[in-house]
Amino acid sequence: VGVAALLSRSGSEMPPTVKGRAFCFLPLPAETGLPVHVNGYFELSSNRRDIWRGDDMAGEGRIRAEWNKALLEDVVAPTYARMLLRLSKTAEP
């Protein structure tokens, strides 16, 4: 999993607001709701248009949905938090 943020195009200007997108090696139509892009080994729908959501399913569909949930909660969220912490330490006072 990786998160990518646009920090600045030049040293003095503020970066533009970014609508974060999800990637599974290639861009997906899904937005993350975060100001960063997220790349992860997500389980996708068969047409690669959506991240798999199947909480109401049983069997393999539910396992795929649980994988995505675990990836978001246990990997993406801490990775994003670490990025913010690292950026806060490098920001000028």
XYZ file of C-alpha atoms in Angstrom:
93
model
C 0.000 0.000 0.000
C 1.151 3.501 -0.717
C -0.219 6.992 -0.277
C 0.841 9.900 -2.453
C 0.377 13.577 -1.683
C 1.133 16.640 -3.759
C 3.192 18.831 -1.474
C 4.055 21.767 -3.703
C 4.870 22.468 -7.314
C 7.440 25.039 -6.260
C 8.910 25.926 -2.908
C 6.670 28.900 -2.179
C 3.169 28.195 -3.426
C 0.468 26.187 -1.705
C -0.407 22.966 -3.512
C -3.834 22.822 -5.134
C -6.584 20.836 -3.468
C -6.422 17.240 -4.652
C -9.361 14.878 -4.903
C -7.678 11.644 -3.923
C -8.214 8.618 -6.119
C -7.858 4.921 -5.525
C -5.415 2.847 -7.545
C -4.880 -0.873 -7.860
C -1.686 -0.506 -9.898
C -3.791 1.474 -12.405
C -6.208 4.315 -11.617
C -9.751 3.438 -10.585
C -12.805 5.679 -10.929
C -13.226 5.619 -7.126
C -12.339 8.699 -5.086
C -10.822 8.161 -1.641
C -12.384 11.134 0.133
C -8.843 12.051 1.228
C -6.465 14.686 -0.158
C -4.096 11.855 -1.206
C -4.062 9.076 -3.756
C -4.080 5.521 -2.387
C -2.562 2.568 -4.205
C -3.285 -0.889 -2.843
C -3.840 -4.485 -3.793
C -7.606 -4.130 -3.550
C -10.131 -6.748 -4.559
C -12.012 -5.243 -7.486
C -15.270 -5.877 -9.287
C -14.881 -7.947 -12.450
C -14.978 -4.842 -14.657
C -12.295 -3.024 -12.536
C -14.679 -0.097 -12.042
C -15.210 -0.450 -8.290
C -13.490 -1.646 -5.158
C -15.307 -4.809 -4.099
C -18.009 -4.260 -1.497
C -20.000 -7.280 -0.466
C -20.757 -7.027 3.230
C -24.192 -8.505 2.587
C -22.731 -11.537 0.822
C -21.542 -14.902 2.067
C -18.589 -17.058 1.095
C -15.958 -15.732 -1.277
C -17.701 -12.389 -1.823
C -17.679 -11.667 1.895
C -14.015 -12.662 2.186
C -13.134 -10.258 -0.637
C -15.052 -7.456 1.112
C -13.352 -8.210 4.428
C -9.947 -8.082 2.711
C -10.656 -4.580 1.423
C -11.948 -3.467 4.811
C -8.849 -4.828 6.563
C -6.591 -3.216 3.974
C -8.232 0.176 4.519
C -8.392 0.030 8.311
C -5.190 -1.835 9.160
C -2.839 -0.638 6.424
C -4.068 2.460 4.559
C -5.164 4.417 7.643
C -1.886 3.889 9.578
C 0.145 4.615 6.433
C -1.727 7.888 5.925
C -1.237 8.778 9.598
C 2.512 8.071 9.362
C 2.739 10.276 6.276
C 0.998 13.140 8.112
C 3.261 12.715 11.122
C 6.388 12.704 8.977
C 5.208 15.781 7.080
C 4.442 17.618 10.323
C 8.027 17.025 11.470
C 9.496 18.364 8.237
C 7.226 21.420 7.920
C 8.727 24.801 8.595
C 7.535 26.440 11.841
